[in-house]
Protein backbone atom coordinates (compact mmCIF):
# COMPACT_ATOMS: atom_id res chain seq x y z
CA ARG A 1 0.00 0.00 0.00
CA ALA A 2 3.05 2.29 0.34
CA PRO A 3 6.53 2.34 -1.22
CA ALA A 4 8.12 2.26 2.24
CA SER A 5 6.61 -1.21 2.77
CA ILE A 6 9.37 -2.66 0.60
CA LEU A 7 11.74 -2.02 3.52
CA SER A 8 10.10 -4.93 5.35
CA ILE A 9 11.83 -7.26 2.87
CA THR A 10 15.28 -6.02 3.92
CA PRO A 11 15.48 -8.06 7.18
CA VAL A 12 14.60 -11.20 5.21
CA PHE A 13 17.61 -10.75 2.94
CA ILE A 14 19.88 -9.85 5.86
CA ILE A 15 18.95 -13.10 7.61
CA TRP A 16 19.36 -15.00 4.33
CA LEU A 17 22.85 -13.59 3.78
CA ALA A 18 23.78 -14.37 7.39
CA ALA A 19 22.61 -17.97 6.93
CA LEU A 20 24.64 -18.31 3.71
CA ALA A 21 27.72 -16.90 5.46
CA LEU A 22 27.29 -19.31 8.37
CA ASP A 23 26.90 -22.19 5.93
CA GLU A 24 30.17 -21.23 4.22
CA TRP A 25 31.92 -20.95 7.57
CA VAL A 26 30.77 -24.41 8.63
CA LYS A 27 31.75 -26.00 5.30
CA LYS A 28 35.16 -24.32 5.06
CA ALA A 29 36.13 -24.01 8.72
CA ASN A 30 39.42 -25.81 8.15
CA GLN A 31 40.41 -23.38 5.38
CA ILE A 32 39.60 -20.17 7.25
CA LYS A 33 42.30 -18.30 9.10
CA VAL A 34 40.57 -17.14 12.23
CA PHE A 35 43.05 -14.39 12.88
CA GLY A 36 43.54 -13.53 9.21
CA SER A 37 43.07 -10.03 7.85
CA ALA A 38 39.49 -10.57 6.60
CA PHE A 39 38.28 -11.83 9.95
CA LYS A 40 40.12 -9.11 11.85
CA TRP A 41 38.71 -6.33 9.68
CA THR A 42 35.20 -7.71 9.99
CA SER A 43 35.52 -7.73 13.77
CA VAL A 44 37.00 -4.23 13.83
CA LEU A 45 34.24 -2.83 11.61
CA PHE A 46 31.60 -4.41 13.82
CA LEU A 47 33.10 -2.86 16.95
CA MET A 48 33.46 0.51 15.22
CA LEU A 49 29.80 0.43 14.14
CA ALA A 50 28.68 -0.26 17.70
CA ALA A 51 30.91 2.56 19.01
CA ILE A 52 29.62 5.04 16.41
CA ILE A 53 25.98 4.31 17.23
CA PHE A 54 26.74 4.61 20.93
CA LEU A 55 28.51 7.98 20.55
CA LEU A 56 25.86 9.37 18.21
CA ALA A 57 23.17 8.42 20.68
CA ILE A 58 24.89 10.39 23.41
CA PHE A 59 26.19 13.43 21.54
CA SER A 60 24.38 13.89 18.20
CA PHE A 61 20.82 12.55 18.10
CA ASP A 62 18.16 14.87 19.48
CA PHE A 63 15.58 12.03 19.61
CA SER A 64 12.78 14.26 18.40
CA HIS A 65 10.05 13.21 15.99
CA PHE A 66 7.78 15.04 13.57
CA PHE A 67 4.65 13.98 15.47
CA ASP A 68 5.93 14.98 18.90
CA TYR A 69 3.56 17.96 18.86
CA GLU A 70 0.69 15.49 19.32
CA ILE A 71 2.26 14.32 22.58
CA LEU A 72 2.58 17.92 23.74
CA ASN A 73 -1.05 18.58 22.83
CA ARG A 74 -2.07 15.65 25.05
CA GLY A 75 -0.03 17.03 27.94
CA GLY A 76 2.84 14.56 27.62
CA ASP A 77 6.38 15.14 28.91
CA LEU A 78 8.47 15.41 25.74
CA GLU A 79 11.83 15.62 27.54
CA LEU A 80 11.10 12.45 29.47
CA LEU A 81 10.22 10.72 26.22
CA LYS A 82 13.50 11.82 24.62
CA GLU A 83 15.43 10.48 27.60
CA ASP A 84 13.59 7.18 27.25
CA ARG A 85 14.42 7.01 23.55
CA MET A 86 18.11 7.64 24.23
CA LYS A 87 18.12 5.01 26.97
CA TRP A 88 16.77 2.33 24.64
CA VAL A 89 19.24 3.17 21.88
CA ILE A 90 22.12 2.77 24.34
CA ILE A 91 20.66 -0.47 25.74
CA ASP A 92 20.14 -1.91 22.26
CA THR A 93 23.64 -0.91 21.18
CA CYS A 94 25.16 -2.65 24.21
CA ARG A 95 23.02 -5.72 23.57
CA MET A 96 24.14 -5.75 19.92
CA LEU A 97 27.77 -5.56 21.04
CA ILE A 98 27.38 -8.41 23.54
CA TYR A 99 25.54 -10.63 21.06
CA GLY A 100 28.11 -9.87 18.37
CA LEU A 101 31.00 -10.82 20.61
CA ILE A 102 29.25 -14.08 21.54
CA PHE A 103 28.75 -14.85 17.83
CA LEU A 104 32.41 -14.16 17.06
CA LEU A 105 33.58 -16.26 20.00
CA SER A 106 31.34 -19.15 18.91
CA LEU A 107 32.78 -19.04 15.39
CA ILE A 108 36.33 -19.09 16.72
CA LEU A 109 35.61 -22.01 19.08
CA PHE A 110 34.03 -23.98 16.24
CA GLN A 111 36.98 -23.33 13.93
CA GLN A 112 39.33 -24.53 16.61
CA LYS A 113 37.13 -27.60 17.12
CA GLN A 114 36.28 -26.66 20.70
CA ILE A 115 32.54 -27.00 19.99
CA SER A 116 30.55 -29.08 17.47
CA LYS A 117 28.42 -27.87 14.58
CA ILE A 118 25.26 -28.74 16.51
CA VAL A 119 26.39 -26.63 19.48
CA LEU A 120 27.31 -23.75 17.15
CA ILE A 121 23.97 -23.67 15.37
CA SER A 122 22.04 -24.24 18.59
CA SER A 123 23.82 -21.32 20.29
CA PHE A 124 23.01 -19.06 17.33
CA GLY A 125 19.38 -20.15 17.42
CA LEU A 126 19.17 -19.55 21.16
CA LEU A 127 20.67 -16.08 20.85
CA ALA A 128 18.34 -15.17 17.99
CA PHE A 129 15.31 -16.42 19.93
CA SER A 130 16.33 -14.49 23.06
CA ASP A 131 16.78 -11.34 20.95
CA PHE A 132 13.30 -11.73 19.44
CA TRP A 133 11.88 -12.42 22.88
CA VAL A 134 13.43 -9.34 24.50
CA ILE A 135 12.26 -7.01 21.72
CA GLY A 136 8.84 -8.63 21.47
CA LYS A 137 8.16 -8.21 25.18
CA ARG A 138 8.43 -4.46 24.74
CA TYR A 139 5.35 -4.46 22.56
CA LEU A 140 3.38 -7.46 23.77
CA VAL A 141 3.19 -8.44 27.43
CA SER A 142 0.89 -10.74 29.39
CA ASN A 143 -1.50 -7.89 30.26
CA ASP A 144 -2.13 -7.34 26.55
CA PHE A 145 -4.02 -10.63 26.32
CA VAL A 146 -7.57 -9.81 27.33
CA GLU A 147 -11.04 -10.95 26.42
CA LYS A 148 -12.40 -9.42 23.24
CA PRO A 149 -14.28 -6.28 24.27
CA GLU A 150 -17.79 -5.61 23.11
CA THR A 151 -17.43 -2.56 20.89
CA GLU A 152 -20.48 -0.43 20.33
CA ILE A 153 -20.53 2.39 17.81
CA ILE A 154 -23.09 4.90 19.02
CA PRO A 155 -24.91 6.89 16.32
CA ARG A 156 -24.96 10.65 16.53
CA GLU A 157 -28.20 12.60 16.44
CA VAL A 158 -27.52 13.47 12.80
CA ASP A 159 -27.08 9.77 12.00
CA LEU A 160 -30.41 8.92 13.62
CA GLU A 161 -32.10 11.72 11.70
CA ILE A 162 -30.81 10.40 8.36
CA LEU A 163 -31.68 6.80 9.22
CA GLU A 164 -35.33 7.80 9.37
CA ASP A 165 -35.26 8.00 5.57
CA ASN A 166 -36.73 4.80 4.16
CA ASP A 167 -35.48 5.18 0.59
CA LEU A 168 -33.76 2.02 -0.62
CA PHE A 169 -30.42 3.64 -1.39
CA TYR A 170 -28.76 7.04 -1.26
CA ARG A 171 -25.38 8.42 -0.24
CA VAL A 172 -24.29 10.69 2.58
CA HIS A 173 -21.35 13.09 2.63
CA ASP A 174 -19.93 13.83 6.09
CA LEU A 175 -18.05 17.14 6.21
CA THR A 176 -17.64 17.22 9.99
CA ASN A 177 -14.22 15.60 9.56
CA PRO A 178 -11.46 17.70 7.94
CA ASN A 179 -10.74 14.78 5.60
CA PRO A 180 -13.96 12.85 4.91
CA PHE A 181 -12.02 10.47 2.66
CA ASN A 182 -9.86 9.19 5.50
CA VAL A 183 -12.43 8.25 8.12
CA ALA A 184 -14.45 5.04 8.21
CA GLN A 185 -16.78 5.33 11.22
CA PRO A 186 -19.72 7.09 9.45
CA SER A 187 -19.82 4.20 6.97
CA PHE A 188 -21.11 2.02 9.79
CA PHE A 189 -24.49 3.75 9.45
CA HIS A 190 -24.61 5.14 5.92
CA SER A 191 -23.45 4.62 2.35
CA MET A 192 -20.83 7.34 2.23
CA VAL A 193 -19.38 9.44 -0.55
CA GLY A 194 -16.15 9.32 1.45
CA GLY A 195 -14.92 6.73 3.92
CA TYR A 196 -11.63 4.88 4.01
CA HIS A 197 -10.05 1.80 2.52
CA ALA A 198 -6.34 1.06 2.18
CA ALA A 199 -6.87 -0.19 -1.39
CA GLY A 200 -8.93 2.53 -3.03
CA LEU A 201 -10.40 2.33 -6.53
CA ARG A 202 -8.16 4.21 -8.96
CA ARG A 203 -10.93 5.84 -10.98
CA TYR A 204 -12.89 6.88 -7.92
CA GLN A 205 -9.71 8.26 -6.36
CA ASP A 206 -9.19 10.37 -9.49
CA VAL A 207 -12.66 11.84 -9.03
CA ILE A 208 -11.99 12.45 -5.33
CA ASP A 209 -8.75 14.30 -6.05
CA MET A 210 -10.10 16.36 -8.95
CA TYR A 211 -13.65 17.11 -7.83
CA LEU A 212 -14.93 15.72 -4.55
CA LYS A 213 -12.19 17.23 -2.39
CA LYS A 214 -13.32 20.56 -3.83
CA ARG A 215 -16.92 19.66 -2.93
CA ASP A 216 -18.04 19.75 -6.55
CA GLN A 217 -21.83 19.85 -6.40
CA HIS A 218 -22.36 18.25 -9.81
CA LEU A 219 -20.41 15.13 -8.84
CA LEU A 220 -22.24 14.93 -5.52
CA ASN A 221 -25.52 15.04 -7.42
CA LEU A 222 -24.40 12.29 -9.81
CA LEU A 223 -23.43 10.14 -6.81
CA ASN A 224 -26.99 10.52 -5.47
CA THR A 225 -25.75 12.39 -2.39
CA LYS A 226 -29.05 12.98 -0.65
CA TYR A 227 -27.68 14.24 2.67
CA VAL A 228 -24.69 16.30 3.76
CA ILE A 229 -23.59 16.43 7.41
CA ARG A 230 -22.02 19.73 8.42
CA SER A 231 -20.74 21.38 11.60
CA GLY A 232 -22.54 24.52 12.71
CA LYS A 233 -20.94 27.63 14.13
CA ASP A 234 -22.14 26.57 17.56
CA GLY A 235 -20.20 23.32 17.23
CA GLN A 236 -23.32 21.22 16.73
CA ASP A 237 -23.57 18.93 13.71
CA TYR A 238 -26.61 19.28 11.48
CA VAL A 239 -28.06 17.55 8.41
CA GLU A 240 -28.53 19.35 5.14
CA ARG A 241 -30.72 17.72 2.50
CA ASN A 242 -29.54 17.97 -1.09
CA PRO A 243 -32.59 18.53 -3.32
CA SER A 244 -30.43 18.22 -6.46
CA ALA A 245 -29.48 14.56 -5.93
CA ILE A 246 -30.33 12.88 -9.23
CA GLY A 247 -31.21 9.44 -7.94
CA ASN A 248 -29.94 5.91 -8.37
CA ALA A 249 -30.34 5.90 -12.18
CA TRP A 250 -31.39 8.30 -14.92
CA LEU A 251 -31.95 8.48 -18.67
CA VAL A 252 -29.90 10.72 -20.95
CA ASP A 253 -30.86 12.38 -24.22
CA THR A 254 -27.34 13.28 -25.42
CA ILE A 255 -24.03 11.42 -25.56
CA THR A 256 -20.72 13.23 -25.93
CA TYR A 257 -17.83 11.04 -27.07
CA VAL A 258 -14.25 11.65 -25.94
CA SER A 259 -11.02 10.09 -27.17
CA SER A 260 -9.15 9.51 -23.91
CA ASN A 261 -9.65 8.72 -20.24
CA ARG A 262 -8.18 12.09 -19.39
CA ARG A 263 -10.75 13.93 -21.48
CA GLU A 264 -13.50 11.81 -19.96
CA LEU A 265 -12.41 12.88 -16.48
CA GLU A 266 -11.96 16.54 -17.41
CA SER A 267 -15.33 16.69 -19.17
CA LEU A 268 -17.08 15.99 -15.87
CA GLY A 269 -16.10 19.50 -14.78
CA GLU A 270 -17.16 21.06 -18.08
CA ASN A 271 -20.59 19.45 -18.45
CA HIS A 272 -23.07 19.99 -15.63
CA ASP A 273 -26.11 18.63 -17.45
CA PHE A 274 -26.83 15.15 -16.13
CA ARG A 275 -28.92 14.46 -19.24
CA THR A 276 -25.68 14.46 -21.23
CA ALA A 277 -23.45 11.42 -20.75
CA ILE A 278 -19.69 11.56 -21.33
CA VAL A 279 -18.66 8.29 -23.01
CA HIS A 280 -15.29 7.06 -24.22
CA GLU A 281 -15.27 6.44 -27.98
CA GLU A 282 -14.26 2.80 -27.36
CA PHE A 283 -17.96 2.17 -26.57
CA SER A 284 -19.35 4.10 -29.53
CA GLU A 285 -20.13 1.05 -31.68
CA ASP A 286 -22.44 -0.35 -29.02
CA ILE A 287 -24.68 2.72 -28.81
CA GLU A 288 -24.25 4.78 -31.99
CA GLU A 289 -27.55 3.52 -33.47
CA LEU A 290 -29.62 4.46 -30.43
CA LYS A 291 -32.15 7.22 -30.97
CA LEU A 292 -32.15 8.87 -27.59
CA THR A 293 -35.08 10.83 -26.28
CA GLY A 294 -34.43 10.62 -22.55
CA LEU A 295 -38.10 9.73 -22.12
CA GLY A 296 -38.99 6.94 -19.79
CA ASP A 297 -38.71 5.94 -16.17
CA VAL A 298 -36.23 3.85 -14.19
CA GLU A 299 -36.76 3.08 -10.52
CA LEU A 300 -34.83 1.04 -7.95
CA THR A 301 -37.19 -1.61 -6.56
CA SER A 302 -34.86 -3.83 -4.53
CA TYR A 303 -31.47 -3.19 -2.96
CA SER A 304 -28.69 -5.28 -1.44
CA PRO A 305 -24.95 -4.59 -1.65
CA ASN A 306 -24.47 -7.08 -4.51
CA ILE A 307 -27.91 -7.21 -6.17
CA LEU A 308 -29.84 -4.18 -7.45
CA GLU A 309 -33.20 -4.57 -9.14
CA TYR A 310 -34.72 -1.82 -11.28
CA GLN A 311 -38.01 -1.38 -13.07
CA PHE A 312 -37.59 0.34 -16.45
CA THR A 313 -40.39 1.76 -18.57
CA SER A 314 -39.96 3.35 -22.00
CA SER A 315 -41.47 3.14 -25.46
CA SER A 316 -38.02 2.69 -27.05
CA GLN A 317 -34.45 1.68 -26.26
CA GLN A 318 -32.70 4.27 -24.11
CA PHE A 319 -29.32 4.87 -22.48
CA VAL A 320 -29.50 4.53 -18.68
CA VAL A 321 -26.73 5.73 -16.36
CA PHE A 322 -26.56 4.09 -12.94
CA SER A 323 -25.08 5.86 -9.93
CA ASP A 324 -22.85 2.89 -9.16
CA ILE A 325 -19.12 2.57 -9.69
CA TRP A 326 -17.87 0.91 -12.88
CA TYR A 327 -15.16 -1.65 -12.04
CA GLY A 328 -14.00 -2.52 -15.52
CA PRO A 329 -14.94 -4.72 -18.49
CA GLY A 330 -15.88 -8.19 -17.32
CA LYS A 331 -15.41 -7.22 -13.67
CA GLY A 332 -17.79 -6.39 -10.86
CA TRP A 333 -21.39 -5.81 -11.92
CA GLN A 334 -23.37 -7.93 -14.35
CA ALA A 335 -26.53 -6.58 -15.97
CA PHE A 336 -29.64 -8.56 -16.93
CA ILE A 337 -32.80 -7.40 -18.70
CA ASN A 338 -35.70 -9.80 -18.24
CA GLY A 339 -33.17 -12.53 -17.38
CA ARG A 340 -30.99 -11.90 -20.46
CA GLN A 341 -27.44 -10.69 -19.77
CA VAL A 342 -26.46 -7.47 -21.52
CA PRO A 343 -23.12 -5.61 -21.64
CA ILE A 344 -22.30 -2.78 -19.24
CA LEU A 345 -20.70 0.35 -20.69
CA ARG A 346 -18.96 3.16 -18.85
CA ALA A 347 -20.18 6.73 -18.68
CA ASN A 348 -18.94 9.85 -16.89
CA TYR A 349 -15.60 8.17 -16.10
CA ILE A 350 -16.81 6.20 -13.06
CA PHE A 351 -20.43 5.08 -13.73
């Protein structure tokens, strides 16, 4: 989900290289000069690294962090925290030095046939396990194991007010949070324009960045945003009904073709007539013979997250746009008319 996540692979390769080095040492112990230049320089570099980290911890690092202001805002003692950070760096450096010396001593004893291969590998395994145990206990102790708590999400008054609406489906936009696209709790009660998911849809994210973050009213209407939750000047949240919400589906009388995805996205900000659909020219062959009038009626009659049923009435074939996200050709939704599957085309970049 983030480029920095690739760093989690680094320890795997470090352990792999260490295992390969240990394997070589075991296989060629008789050929290795324990007190040769390569071994000496490796030992010296290890000791120098430990010394550098130790000195930097005492004299150079300020042990501050970008988010320390949050601790100050909660009344925390920042200086005490910095002292604690420095203490753990020194402790870990000393532990690294001790473990390293034990590793080096074990290698020397094995090369001189003072210990067996089984003892060597067992000692390394024991040291590694103890290191994992010591670090792990910092983050997970016995008191952390508790019975699963019963979590209850309590609706706000504005949530209860919206839930009185018995319409089958509509969306809500919550502007009480500075970033409504990075909060998930309101989605517990409503189908949100915003919300949060670590793996967002690319096309929908494009619309968020280009329009919804700017509170573009036309896009909110197309998404059937029936209610908007706002914060009043008195600090109380209130519900604002959007009378311009188009609905779950609508008929169009005009189709404007564009030649690229970029133009399709940009055209959403240029065309504010929901009766005009913006369609990529890749779909033109499927609809070019339609004689659109925009006359007819389409109504949602049954709703569940994965099955939507509509009743459509018209005297001729028409082009219907649904206020549901288009996932791609052959992906996501499937459409059926009177039990016969029909293709789904894309309009307005995301529908």
